[in-house]
Amino acid sequence: MPKRVYELAKELDLSSREVIAALAGLGFIAKSHSSTVENDVVAKLREAAEKGTLKQLATATPAARPARPASQRPTAERPPAERPPAERPPAERRPAAERAPKPAAPAAPAAPAAAPAQAPAPAEPAVAAATTPAETKPLTVNRGITVAELAAKLGVTPAEIVKKLFLLGEMYTVAQSLSDEAAEIVASDYGYQLQIVSPDEEEDLLAEEEVDDESQLTPRPPVITVMGHVDHGKTLLLDKIRQTDVVGQEHGGITQHIGAYQVHKNGRAITFIDTPGHEAFTQMRARGAQSTDIAVLVVAADDGVKPQTVEALSHAKAAEVPIVVAVNKIDKEGADPTRVRQQLTELEVVPEEWGGNYPFVDISAKQGTHIDDLLDVLLLVADIQDLKANEKAPPRGVVIEAHLDKGRGPVATVLVQRGTLRVGDIIVCGTAWARVRAMLDDDGKPLNEAGPGSPAQVLGFNAVPEAGDDFRSAPDERAARQIAQDRESRRRVADMVSRKTVTLEDLYEQTREGELTELNVILKADVQGSLEAVQDALEKMKMEEVAVRVIHRAVGAITENDVTLAEASVAIILGFNVRPDPKARTLAEQDGVEIRTYQIIYKLVEDIEAALKGMLKPVFVEDITGRAQVRATFKVPKIGTIAGCYMEEGKATRGQKVRLLRDGVVVSDTTVSSLRRFKDDVREVTSGYECGVGLDNFHDIKEGDVLEFYEVREVPRD
């Protein structure tokens, strides 16, 4: 029976891309890893595998592959002598008497008509050798490059590339942007190894930066981010740390607009980033900004580890930065630092005094107890990292936060990571640029310059940059403006072309091609017991090609924070008996993050195993059609409880499937038995209206519950 490409790849011990190349060598075109291959072609592949020629066929370039018979090739690809007279070049269509006489080959017998096409045969090995993978030439292009731009770089006509893509089953116009895969295939046919860069990866600000000489490097201050559960004393700790600054005399609160500041300890500076929480920390990391050197996890000694503590810990671990635990509120009644250590040990955060690798410091932010000890530990961890930078290099850094001020225009808080930023410098930051008009420190005092590891508030941007964007110096305003405009247009195109995500459908393909060796998973469940059971089942999976890694787990609904972490870590979200809230669902659709929800554990495990083995069956996709909030309940004799609802979005239809959610947890999955508007039975109710909803065989409805109406449809595979 016919087989899929990925099934053949598994059977022949090849990647799907190699099987597609081998099929092309046999004259058959396969579009993707899920394309169907007929029996006769399967037999040819197996025969080539038995002869040991399959690997050569799969790795052969288009120039080295065996040519198809002339009768099977398109007319445009045949030599002029083999084309019909009406389609030959003008010189071939003229009468023989008008053509220029060809030099006679003395003593040469008459050659058949096909001889001219075979004459250049000795040159073929040279052509093939010129395009072998060992001698491919590197070529760097921007993501979202158009057909015309790629043709100019390859030195061919756009029509030739359009024709080549058409023969592969892809329709493109000259001005259309190419996907990464299509651009790589076209470039490889011309002997180029394509390197595709996104706008954020471009090195178009002058030449590449010089490698710093060790003699030019000087120590820089460490950059610290404080994270933890709400009300565990993060704000009070930062306030107390700032008051312990033995150099600065200003004792203002930490709620500064700058969002970052420096303190001094033993004559050394320490930079603290004041972020609104780990959400901003991860959003910056999602944009590629690794600005933090050390993360401080604050845990209250009287409250212990809480959900946001676990969440903050997951974000810090995903960023792969050293973690220092500050056990706060040791002066309160009921404080138990040992219990905090035990709880964190269960999360694989073992204290140094217990033989682990994580420093723990017991503090009281309110009384100021052991604050100096915490700063000493932070400096010690920084010394181990040996943080250095070249302060004489061109300035480079990252934006911590930015906003639009009514009186001063766009204002950005930047952290200088290399070089020295001075007033009057011209910098480019993402799609914005600036001539630095003024700089301020965390006390609002003017600054003339800011060195490595120092924060500063910068004025003079033409637009508000995004948090997490890198900034670099530019030679002049004209170059800065041009670079910013080019980046904006390229970023717009790149966002439409592709986004780095992972889904269960393409998991096997990425694994076979070596693009994925670890599947990051975020787990959310309704209760702790189910959460542990699902995690245990996933961790017991034994696959040679890829490992399953749970980077975060928690009880409750799927939130925006989960989606943000999944985007930054290239992870998928698995929910057991929970659903994403509307904002999380919208954000996941925008960012291309896959969310899978299940109500049966073995079904969840089966899907992951099938995806890893490349045998994922067609899935049924849920379309959320409406969402309603229960505002009142009514007891109706002989019928049961009716939910008085307000339709927040979409529509509800009588007889369709519906879930009842309570605090994001699925309480019931049933159907709509009755739907009314006042006293009238109606078929459907749209958003903005009130209605009465009866659920089939379920009456435990409470005020504040949410009804999620949905439909299930099967998605056919290509």
XYZ file of C-alpha atoms in Angstrom:
718
model
C 0.000 0.000 0.000
C 1.180 3.612 -0.501
C 3.358 5.048 2.249
C 4.035 8.473 3.664
C 7.466 10.043 3.291
C 8.124 10.019 7.047
C 7.187 6.303 7.186
C 9.702 5.565 4.439
C 12.301 7.680 6.248
C 11.873 5.613 9.373
C 11.981 2.343 7.417
C 15.096 3.309 5.408
C 16.861 4.998 8.351
C 16.995 8.377 6.601
C 15.611 11.827 7.320
C 12.478 12.920 5.503
C 14.521 15.530 3.629
C 16.861 12.817 2.321
C 13.907 10.705 1.176
C 12.449 13.719 -0.653
C 15.843 14.276 -2.327
C 16.034 10.601 -3.322
C 12.540 10.773 -4.812
C 13.564 13.857 -6.783
C 16.550 11.896 -8.077
C 14.141 9.269 -9.394
C 12.057 11.960 -11.075
C 9.216 12.120 -8.559
C 8.341 15.251 -6.571
C 7.251 15.068 -2.903
C 6.131 18.304 -1.254
C 6.600 17.440 2.424
C 7.225 14.677 4.956
C 3.523 13.762 4.900
C 3.266 13.319 1.103
C 2.075 9.926 -0.189
C 4.438 7.741 -2.246
C 2.958 5.120 -4.587
C 3.874 1.428 -4.454
C 6.037 1.340 -7.602
C 8.149 4.246 -6.342
C 8.452 2.622 -2.918
C 9.752 -0.512 -4.632
C 12.405 1.539 -6.483
C 13.568 3.141 -3.234
C 13.842 -0.231 -1.526
C 15.724 -1.620 -4.500
C 18.186 1.293 -4.296
C 18.587 0.658 -0.569
C 19.411 -3.019 -1.206
C 22.037 -2.032 -3.791
C 23.575 0.506 -1.411
C 22.980 3.450 -3.778
C 20.204 5.128 -1.804
C 22.517 7.338 0.260
C 24.277 8.616 -2.878
C 20.920 9.256 -4.518
C 19.647 11.122 -1.458
C 22.724 13.352 -1.138
C 23.149 14.038 -4.848
C 22.697 17.651 -5.940
C 20.344 18.466 -8.835
C 23.343 18.709 -11.209
C 24.552 15.237 -10.258
C 21.207 13.462 -10.309
C 20.375 11.235 -13.316
C 18.481 13.095 -15.989
C 14.959 12.089 -16.883
C 14.184 10.884 -20.403
C 13.616 13.711 -22.848
C 9.991 12.743 -23.304
C 9.338 13.239 -19.546
C 11.118 16.566 -19.190
C 9.361 19.928 -19.641
C 9.926 21.492 -23.035
C 11.786 24.463 -21.533
C 14.385 22.110 -19.991
C 15.212 20.179 -23.192
C 18.169 21.088 -25.418
C 17.165 23.100 -28.510
C 17.709 20.087 -30.795
C 15.094 18.074 -28.862
C 12.366 20.748 -28.791
C 9.507 20.986 -31.296
C 10.384 23.317 -34.187
C 7.838 25.930 -33.077
C 9.479 26.208 -29.627
C 13.125 26.308 -30.642
C 15.190 29.520 -30.350
C 14.936 31.847 -33.412
C 18.337 30.752 -34.675
C 17.195 27.114 -34.733
C 13.935 27.893 -36.540
C 15.532 29.571 -39.558
C 15.885 27.576 -42.792
C 19.102 25.631 -43.073
C 20.242 27.766 -46.060
C 20.134 30.978 -43.930
C 22.087 29.599 -40.973
C 25.766 30.199 -40.637
C 27.663 27.120 -41.818
C 29.200 25.079 -39.012
C 32.885 24.154 -39.275
C 33.148 20.670 -40.679
C 34.744 17.984 -38.571
C 37.176 16.228 -40.947
C 36.917 12.467 -41.155
C 34.011 12.480 -38.713
C 31.144 10.164 -39.501
C 27.639 11.569 -39.535
C 26.326 11.845 -36.009
C 22.760 11.164 -35.003
C 20.496 14.077 -34.124
C 20.994 13.538 -30.392
C 24.798 13.736 -30.673
C 25.052 17.534 -30.165
C 23.218 17.160 -26.853
C 25.676 14.470 -25.788
C 28.806 16.253 -26.928
C 29.376 18.272 -23.725
C 29.228 15.040 -21.658
C 32.913 15.169 -20.629
C 32.267 18.536 -18.971
C 29.494 17.155 -16.727
C 31.815 15.852 -13.982
C 33.311 19.335 -13.657
C 29.852 20.884 -13.358
C 28.788 18.322 -10.810
C 31.988 18.792 -8.871
C 31.443 22.537 -8.789
C 28.136 22.073 -7.016
C 28.973 19.253 -4.638
C 28.122 19.926 -0.981
C 31.842 20.036 -0.103
C 32.294 23.158 -2.256
C 29.027 24.975 -1.632
C 29.464 28.710 -1.195
C 27.979 30.463 1.849
C 25.338 33.125 1.240
C 23.659 35.253 3.923
C 20.189 36.665 3.267
C 17.446 38.289 5.316
C 14.414 36.301 6.403
C 11.493 37.006 4.061
C 13.658 37.710 0.998
C 11.648 38.084 -2.203
C 12.094 36.072 -5.394
C 13.564 39.089 -7.197
C 16.076 39.819 -4.395
C 17.223 36.190 -4.236
C 17.587 36.075 -8.033
C 19.849 39.141 -7.915
C 22.069 37.533 -5.260
C 22.269 34.255 -7.213
C 22.892 36.002 -10.531
C 19.886 34.472 -12.306
C 16.590 35.804 -13.622
C 13.522 35.868 -11.325
C 11.578 33.893 -13.949
C 14.045 31.021 -13.608
C 13.450 30.798 -9.858
C 9.666 31.036 -10.314
C 9.849 28.156 -12.814
C 12.005 26.073 -10.499
C 9.556 26.555 -7.613
C 6.623 25.773 -9.893
C 8.207 22.433 -10.809
C 8.406 21.711 -7.071
C 4.707 22.422 -6.669
C 5.034 25.925 -5.167
C 3.452 29.029 -6.726
C 5.360 32.296 -6.188
C 5.353 35.709 -7.830
C 8.454 37.813 -8.417
C 7.647 40.210 -5.561
C 6.500 37.527 -3.090
C 8.525 36.693 0.020
C 10.008 33.199 0.173
C 9.719 30.866 3.116
C 12.975 29.744 4.708
C 12.640 26.238 3.256
C 11.905 27.439 -0.290
C 14.855 29.859 -0.246
C 17.216 27.120 0.980
C 16.097 24.668 -1.723
C 16.565 27.212 -4.512
C 19.972 28.321 -3.239
C 21.209 24.730 -2.878
C 20.322 24.075 -6.532
C 22.795 26.806 -7.498
C 25.551 25.564 -5.161
C 24.994 27.938 -2.240
C 24.661 27.149 1.458
C 22.066 29.655 2.647
C 22.267 31.331 6.042
C 19.027 33.107 6.919
C 19.114 35.851 9.551
C 16.190 37.613 11.189
C 16.138 41.398 11.653
C 17.128 40.925 15.311
C 20.238 38.952 14.305
C 21.542 41.351 11.697
C 25.034 42.792 11.969
C 24.472 45.803 9.739
C 25.806 48.522 12.052
C 29.278 48.946 10.593
C 31.524 45.899 10.371
C 31.473 43.003 12.800
C 32.666 43.944 16.240
C 36.279 43.261 17.003
C 37.094 40.600 19.558
C 38.174 42.346 22.738
C 41.756 41.876 23.805
C 42.112 40.556 27.362
C 44.231 43.577 28.225
C 41.305 45.873 27.322
C 38.787 44.163 29.626
C 37.972 45.639 33.017
C 35.620 44.346 35.752
C 32.030 45.515 35.462
C 29.176 45.582 38.006
C 26.889 42.507 38.158
C 23.274 42.940 37.029
C 20.723 41.512 39.507
C 17.014 40.792 39.035
C 14.836 40.198 42.119
C 11.949 37.744 41.646
C 9.440 35.883 43.799
C 5.847 35.572 45.007
C 3.720 38.648 45.623
C 3.838 40.051 49.186
C 7.023 38.150 50.005
C 8.962 41.383 50.450
C 10.634 42.086 47.094
C 9.819 45.802 47.131
C 10.822 46.228 50.773
C 14.075 44.346 50.159
C 15.000 46.560 47.203
C 14.132 49.635 49.255
C 16.325 48.501 52.138
C 19.191 47.629 49.773
C 19.069 51.090 48.284
C 19.187 52.680 51.738
C 22.333 50.694 52.549
C 24.179 52.441 49.699
C 27.185 53.896 51.549
C 28.003 56.303 48.704
C 24.694 57.778 47.659
C 22.865 59.946 50.182
C 19.461 59.876 48.544
C 17.117 57.484 50.367
C 14.143 57.678 48.051
C 11.922 54.684 47.400
C 12.501 52.215 44.625
C 9.453 53.243 42.655
C 11.587 55.245 40.227
C 10.640 55.639 36.597
C 14.107 54.525 35.567
C 13.426 50.878 36.503
C 17.093 50.198 37.357
C 19.642 51.622 39.763
C 23.039 51.030 41.354
C 24.177 50.608 44.943
C 27.715 50.329 46.270
C 29.212 47.783 48.634
C 32.878 47.746 49.696
C 33.673 50.224 46.949
C 32.047 48.077 44.250
C 28.879 48.835 42.290
C 25.921 46.448 42.001
C 23.164 47.077 39.436
C 19.586 46.085 40.303
C 16.824 45.860 37.703
C 13.454 46.844 39.147
C 11.003 44.944 36.942
C 7.273 44.536 37.626
C 7.758 40.768 37.898
C 9.052 37.669 36.195
C 6.644 38.313 33.293
C 8.795 41.228 32.131
C 11.931 39.205 32.862
C 10.809 36.476 30.469
C 9.384 38.858 27.849
C 12.854 40.383 27.571
C 14.421 36.933 27.291
C 11.871 36.028 24.608
C 13.270 38.899 22.526
C 16.801 37.575 22.989
C 17.908 39.946 25.754
C 20.104 38.059 28.225
C 20.675 41.096 30.416
C 20.637 39.494 33.877
C 23.745 37.985 35.483
C 22.183 36.781 38.763
C 18.571 36.165 39.871
C 17.549 36.632 43.526
C 14.562 34.464 44.522
C 12.736 35.957 47.522
C 10.712 33.509 49.665
C 8.877 34.452 52.867
C 9.926 32.284 55.824
C 6.410 32.335 57.311
C 4.587 31.614 54.040
C 6.868 29.176 52.234
C 6.915 28.293 48.550
C 3.882 29.575 46.631
C 2.709 29.220 42.990
C 4.426 32.413 41.850
C 7.596 31.273 43.612
C 7.603 28.112 41.513
C 6.815 30.156 38.409
C 9.645 32.614 39.069
C 12.029 29.722 39.700
C 11.069 28.133 36.369
C 11.733 31.402 34.532
C 15.128 31.850 36.197
C 16.176 28.259 35.451
C 15.069 28.586 31.830
C 17.311 31.662 31.519
C 20.246 29.590 32.883
C 21.464 32.271 35.300
C 22.841 31.690 38.834
C 20.142 31.815 41.515
C 20.573 33.160 45.064
C 17.694 32.449 47.478
C 16.811 35.157 50.016
C 14.625 33.736 52.822
C 12.807 36.865 54.015
C 10.692 37.719 57.087
C 12.731 35.634 59.530
C 11.695 38.111 62.267
C 7.994 37.237 61.989
C 6.209 34.849 64.293
C 5.888 31.405 62.727
C 8.917 31.883 60.456
C 10.566 28.587 59.531
C 13.559 28.945 57.170
C 14.237 25.216 57.374
C 10.796 24.436 55.959
C 11.514 26.781 53.026
C 14.748 24.899 52.343
C 12.891 21.570 52.408
C 10.227 22.830 49.991
C 12.817 24.208 47.555
C 14.847 20.988 47.793
C 11.783 19.168 46.440
C 12.046 21.541 43.453
C 15.714 20.557 42.951
C 17.033 23.751 44.575
C 19.390 22.317 47.206
C 21.105 24.766 49.632
C 24.888 24.893 49.745
C 24.893 23.970 53.448
C 23.042 20.772 52.477
C 25.546 19.885 49.764
C 23.818 21.711 46.905
C 24.818 24.543 44.573
C 22.376 27.291 45.604
C 23.395 29.969 48.179
C 20.694 30.687 50.803
C 20.683 33.850 52.945
C 18.208 34.380 55.821
C 17.210 38.056 55.916
C 14.670 40.500 57.263
C 14.011 43.331 54.850
C 11.930 45.162 57.464
C 14.623 45.099 60.174
C 17.570 45.195 57.749
C 18.950 41.935 59.131
C 21.715 40.260 57.078
C 21.268 42.616 54.107
C 25.047 43.116 54.017
C 25.498 39.341 53.969
C 23.211 39.086 50.933
C 25.223 41.744 49.077
C 28.462 39.935 49.974
C 27.061 36.681 48.529
C 25.998 38.476 45.344
C 29.481 39.922 44.916
C 30.982 36.479 45.542
C 28.782 34.891 42.861
C 29.742 37.738 40.515
C 33.445 37.117 41.200
C 32.990 33.455 40.273
C 31.474 34.539 36.941
C 34.399 36.935 36.346
C 32.266 39.630 34.714
C 34.334 41.915 32.485
C 33.763 44.304 29.576
C 35.652 46.721 27.322
C 34.689 50.248 28.308
C 36.595 51.790 25.367
C 34.646 49.912 22.674
C 31.656 51.376 20.770
C 28.623 51.405 23.108
C 26.243 48.483 23.059
C 23.473 47.398 25.446
C 19.823 46.550 25.951
C 16.605 48.458 26.662
C 15.115 47.623 30.080
C 11.893 49.570 29.625
C 10.568 52.469 27.559
C 7.607 54.835 27.591
C 6.293 58.018 25.989
C 6.548 61.084 28.223
C 4.294 64.029 27.416
C 6.984 66.606 28.078
C 10.149 64.753 27.039
C 8.970 62.458 24.238
C 10.147 58.841 23.942
C 12.240 57.874 26.969
C 14.110 54.572 27.330
C 15.918 53.030 30.291
C 18.987 51.273 28.912
C 21.617 49.022 30.423
C 25.067 49.488 28.904
C 26.756 46.110 28.403
C 29.853 47.091 26.414
C 31.646 50.353 25.767
C 30.688 53.764 27.153
C 27.532 55.647 26.144
C 27.926 59.437 26.072
C 25.679 62.407 25.446
C 25.700 63.187 21.712
C 26.214 59.567 20.606
C 24.021 58.241 17.809
C 22.506 54.821 18.462
C 20.080 52.461 16.751
C 17.709 50.371 18.841
C 15.509 47.933 16.942
C 13.319 50.018 14.668
C 14.070 53.264 16.548
C 17.143 55.501 16.569
C 18.364 58.375 18.690
C 20.930 61.122 19.049
C 21.409 61.012 22.821
C 20.109 64.414 23.896
C 20.423 63.801 27.630
C 20.999 61.003 30.139
C 19.773 60.698 33.731
C 20.668 58.355 36.580
C 18.208 56.698 38.980
C 18.089 59.856 41.130
C 17.189 62.039 38.154
C 20.620 63.663 38.049
C 22.217 64.399 34.659
C 24.831 61.965 33.350
C 27.531 62.681 30.787
C 28.471 59.040 30.273
C 27.506 55.503 31.369
C 29.964 52.600 31.368
C 29.464 48.803 31.197
C 26.922 47.464 33.700
C 25.462 50.926 34.334
C 21.795 51.874 33.803
C 20.758 55.216 32.355
C 17.623 56.980 31.191
C 18.114 58.131 27.584
C 16.237 60.971 25.848
C 16.301 61.697 22.126
C 14.632 58.698 20.442
C 12.479 59.238 17.367
C 10.054 56.505 18.545
C 9.500 54.349 21.618
C 11.761 51.252 21.382
C 10.684 47.849 22.647
C 11.890 46.414 25.941
C 14.556 43.829 25.220
C 15.835 45.454 22.008
C 19.603 45.797 21.625
C 21.103 49.211 20.946
C 24.350 49.887 19.088
C 26.235 52.915 17.906
C 25.928 54.255 14.357
C 28.303 56.554 12.423
C 25.794 59.330 11.699
C 22.087 60.234 11.744
C 21.550 59.347 8.104
C 22.898 55.808 8.566
C 20.937 55.350 11.799
C 17.683 56.471 10.175
C 18.210 54.207 7.166
C 19.039 51.169 9.320
C 15.961 51.697 11.507
C 13.662 51.995 8.476
C 15.153 48.906 6.818
C 14.759 46.919 10.026
C 11.141 47.929 10.380
C 10.253 46.783 6.865
C 12.243 43.551 7.162
C 10.796 42.742 10.575
C 7.292 43.187 9.194
C 8.040 40.748 6.375
C 9.865 38.279 8.627
C 6.959 38.129 11.076
C 4.656 37.136 8.232
C 7.020 34.478 6.841
C 7.937 32.429 9.869
C 8.091 32.164 13.623
C 10.202 29.759 15.614
C 7.750 27.406 17.278
C 7.358 23.712 17.852
C 4.197 21.644 17.367
C 3.496 17.967 17.780
C 2.833 17.683 14.036
C 6.343 18.731 13.004
C 8.129 17.311 16.056
C 9.229 14.107 14.311
C 10.535 15.978 11.265
C 12.590 18.373 13.384
C 13.948 15.461 15.411
C 15.006 13.448 12.348
C 16.785 16.458 10.879
C 18.683 17.121 14.082
C 16.938 20.432 14.742
C 15.403 19.291 18.032
C 16.994 17.097 20.690
C 14.860 18.220 23.632
C 11.112 18.840 23.812
C 10.310 21.538 26.375
C 6.903 21.110 28.008
C 4.835 23.310 30.327
C 2.329 21.293 32.371
C -0.873 22.659 33.902
C -3.441 20.491 35.687
C -6.512 20.795 37.912
C -5.023 19.146 41.016
C -1.539 18.378 42.314
C -2.027 14.608 42.111
C -2.846 14.693 38.404
C 0.077 17.040 37.799
C 2.548 14.630 39.372
C 1.057 11.648 37.541
C 1.338 13.341 34.139
C 4.895 14.530 34.804
C 5.920 11.066 35.960
C 4.459 9.501 32.797
C 6.292 11.975 30.547
C 9.626 11.567 32.304
C 9.434 7.773 31.932
C 9.405 8.064 28.144
C 12.620 6.701 26.627
C 13.363 8.002 23.165
C 16.785 7.919 21.516
C 16.329 11.022 19.371
C 14.701 13.457 21.786
C 14.189 13.926 25.524
C 11.070 15.355 27.163
C 11.854 18.137 29.647
C 9.199 19.681 31.902
C 10.392 23.266 32.405
C 7.388 24.400 34.461
C 4.403 22.775 36.139
C 1.585 24.276 38.178
C -2.039 23.841 39.212
C -4.666 26.105 37.642
C -5.769 27.562 34.346
C -3.356 28.245 31.469
C -2.395 31.934 31.674
C -0.562 34.540 29.618
C 2.563 33.923 31.727
C 2.588 30.290 30.582
C 2.325 31.342 26.931
C 5.121 33.897 27.328
C 7.391 31.298 28.938
C 6.538 28.792 26.189
C 7.443 31.309 23.484
C 10.751 32.179 25.135
C 11.681 28.525 25.704
C 10.275 27.108 22.417
C 7.923 24.850 24.378
C 4.436 23.405 24.042
C 1.765 23.712 26.724
C -0.085 20.605 27.902
C -3.198 21.065 30.007
C -4.965 18.313 31.938
C -8.556 19.145 32.912
C -7.809 22.871 32.574
C -8.384 25.410 29.835
C -6.585 28.599 28.688
C -8.241 31.874 29.579
C -9.293 34.122 26.644
C -6.214 36.361 26.844
C -3.867 33.371 26.940
C -5.631 31.770 23.970
C -5.386 34.974 21.932
C -1.714 35.454 22.807
C -0.937 31.829 21.896
C -2.548 32.281 18.480
C -0.536 35.466 17.877
C 2.791 33.938 18.975
C 2.243 30.524 17.376
C 2.454 28.645 20.698
C 0.705 25.265 20.681
C -1.686 24.487 23.539
C -2.999 20.936 23.896
C -5.655 20.073 26.471
C -6.642 16.589 27.600
C -8.996 14.873 30.029
C -7.441 11.399 29.861
C -3.813 10.902 30.888
C -3.071 7.993 28.587
C -4.339 10.020 25.601
C -1.855 12.784 26.458
C 0.995 10.299 26.738
C -0.031 8.520 23.520
C 0.035 11.775 21.549
C 3.522 12.673 22.764
C 4.851 9.173 22.021
C 3.224 9.136 18.589
C 4.668 12.568 17.778
C 8.156 11.451 18.787
C 7.843 8.365 16.591
C 6.428 10.275 13.615
C 3.090 8.457 13.683
C 0.790 11.158 15.001
C -2.723 10.437 13.773
C -5.084 13.079 12.389
C -6.278 15.278 15.213
C -9.608 16.798 16.068
C -9.354 20.538 16.578
C -11.637 22.460 18.892
C -13.052 25.781 17.720
C -14.212 27.959 20.612
C -17.461 29.518 19.393
C -18.516 31.433 22.491
C -17.947 32.224 26.138
C -20.526 33.170 28.762
C -20.369 34.100 32.439
C -22.898 32.736 34.930
C -24.392 35.676 36.839
C -27.316 33.915 38.530
C -28.806 30.438 38.977
C -32.469 29.399 39.000
C -34.045 26.210 40.354
C -36.773 24.906 38.013
C -38.944 22.031 39.281
C -38.509 18.725 37.406
C -35.793 20.315 35.257
C -32.992 21.284 37.599
C -30.678 24.294 37.747
C -30.682 26.855 34.945
C -27.729 29.229 34.505
C -28.535 32.877 33.945
C -25.668 33.954 31.690
C -24.245 36.948 29.909
C -22.586 36.185 26.562
C -19.137 37.821 26.694
C -18.006 36.768 23.224
C -19.019 34.614 20.266
C -22.318 32.749 20.287
C -24.053 29.803 21.939
C -26.183 27.267 20.030
C -28.704 24.809 21.413
C -27.400 21.237 21.342
C -23.700 22.110 20.967
C -20.875 21.025 23.239
C -20.087 23.132 26.293
C -17.636 23.093 29.191
C -18.300 24.526 32.631
C -15.133 26.121 34.038
C -14.640 27.055 37.674
C -11.436 29.037 38.319
C -10.076 27.769 35.013
C -10.657 24.091 35.889
C -13.034 21.935 33.851
C -15.893 20.860 36.141
C -18.166 19.390 33.476
C -18.042 18.655 29.748
C -21.536 18.214 28.398
C -24.035 19.680 25.889
C -26.544 22.528 25.911
C -29.958 20.980 26.653
C -31.957 24.220 26.570
C -31.395 27.825 25.528
C -33.806 30.661 26.269
C -34.139 34.408 25.911
C -36.640 35.470 28.569
C -39.530 32.991 28.070
C -38.788 32.089 24.460
C -36.793 29.085 23.309
C -34.139 30.235 20.848
C -31.683 28.405 18.612
C -28.689 30.646 19.346
C -27.643 33.682 21.386
C -24.841 36.044 20.346
C -22.438 38.189 22.378
C -23.817 41.100 24.367
C -27.100 39.374 25.260
C -28.353 37.625 28.376
C -29.778 34.129 28.230
C -30.746 31.071 30.240
C -28.719 27.912 29.639
C -29.571 24.398 30.746
C -26.850 21.742 30.788
C -27.458 18.091 30.002
C -27.160 15.905 33.145
C -25.371 18.563 35.192
C -26.924 20.928 37.751
C -24.089 21.934 40.117
C -23.848 25.428 38.629
C -22.633 28.393 40.703
C -22.416 32.122 40.186
C -19.083 33.132 38.676
C -18.730 29.935 36.631
C -17.798 30.268 32.957
C -19.433 28.382 30.095
C -17.182 27.716 27.101
C -19.075 26.663 23.961
C -17.091 24.765 21.331
C -17.242 22.619 18.232
C -14.949 19.762 17.203
C -13.748 19.293 13.630
C -11.213 16.965 12.063
C -8.185 18.555 10.432
C -7.059 16.614 7.360
C -3.314 16.148 6.922
C -1.503 17.090 3.720
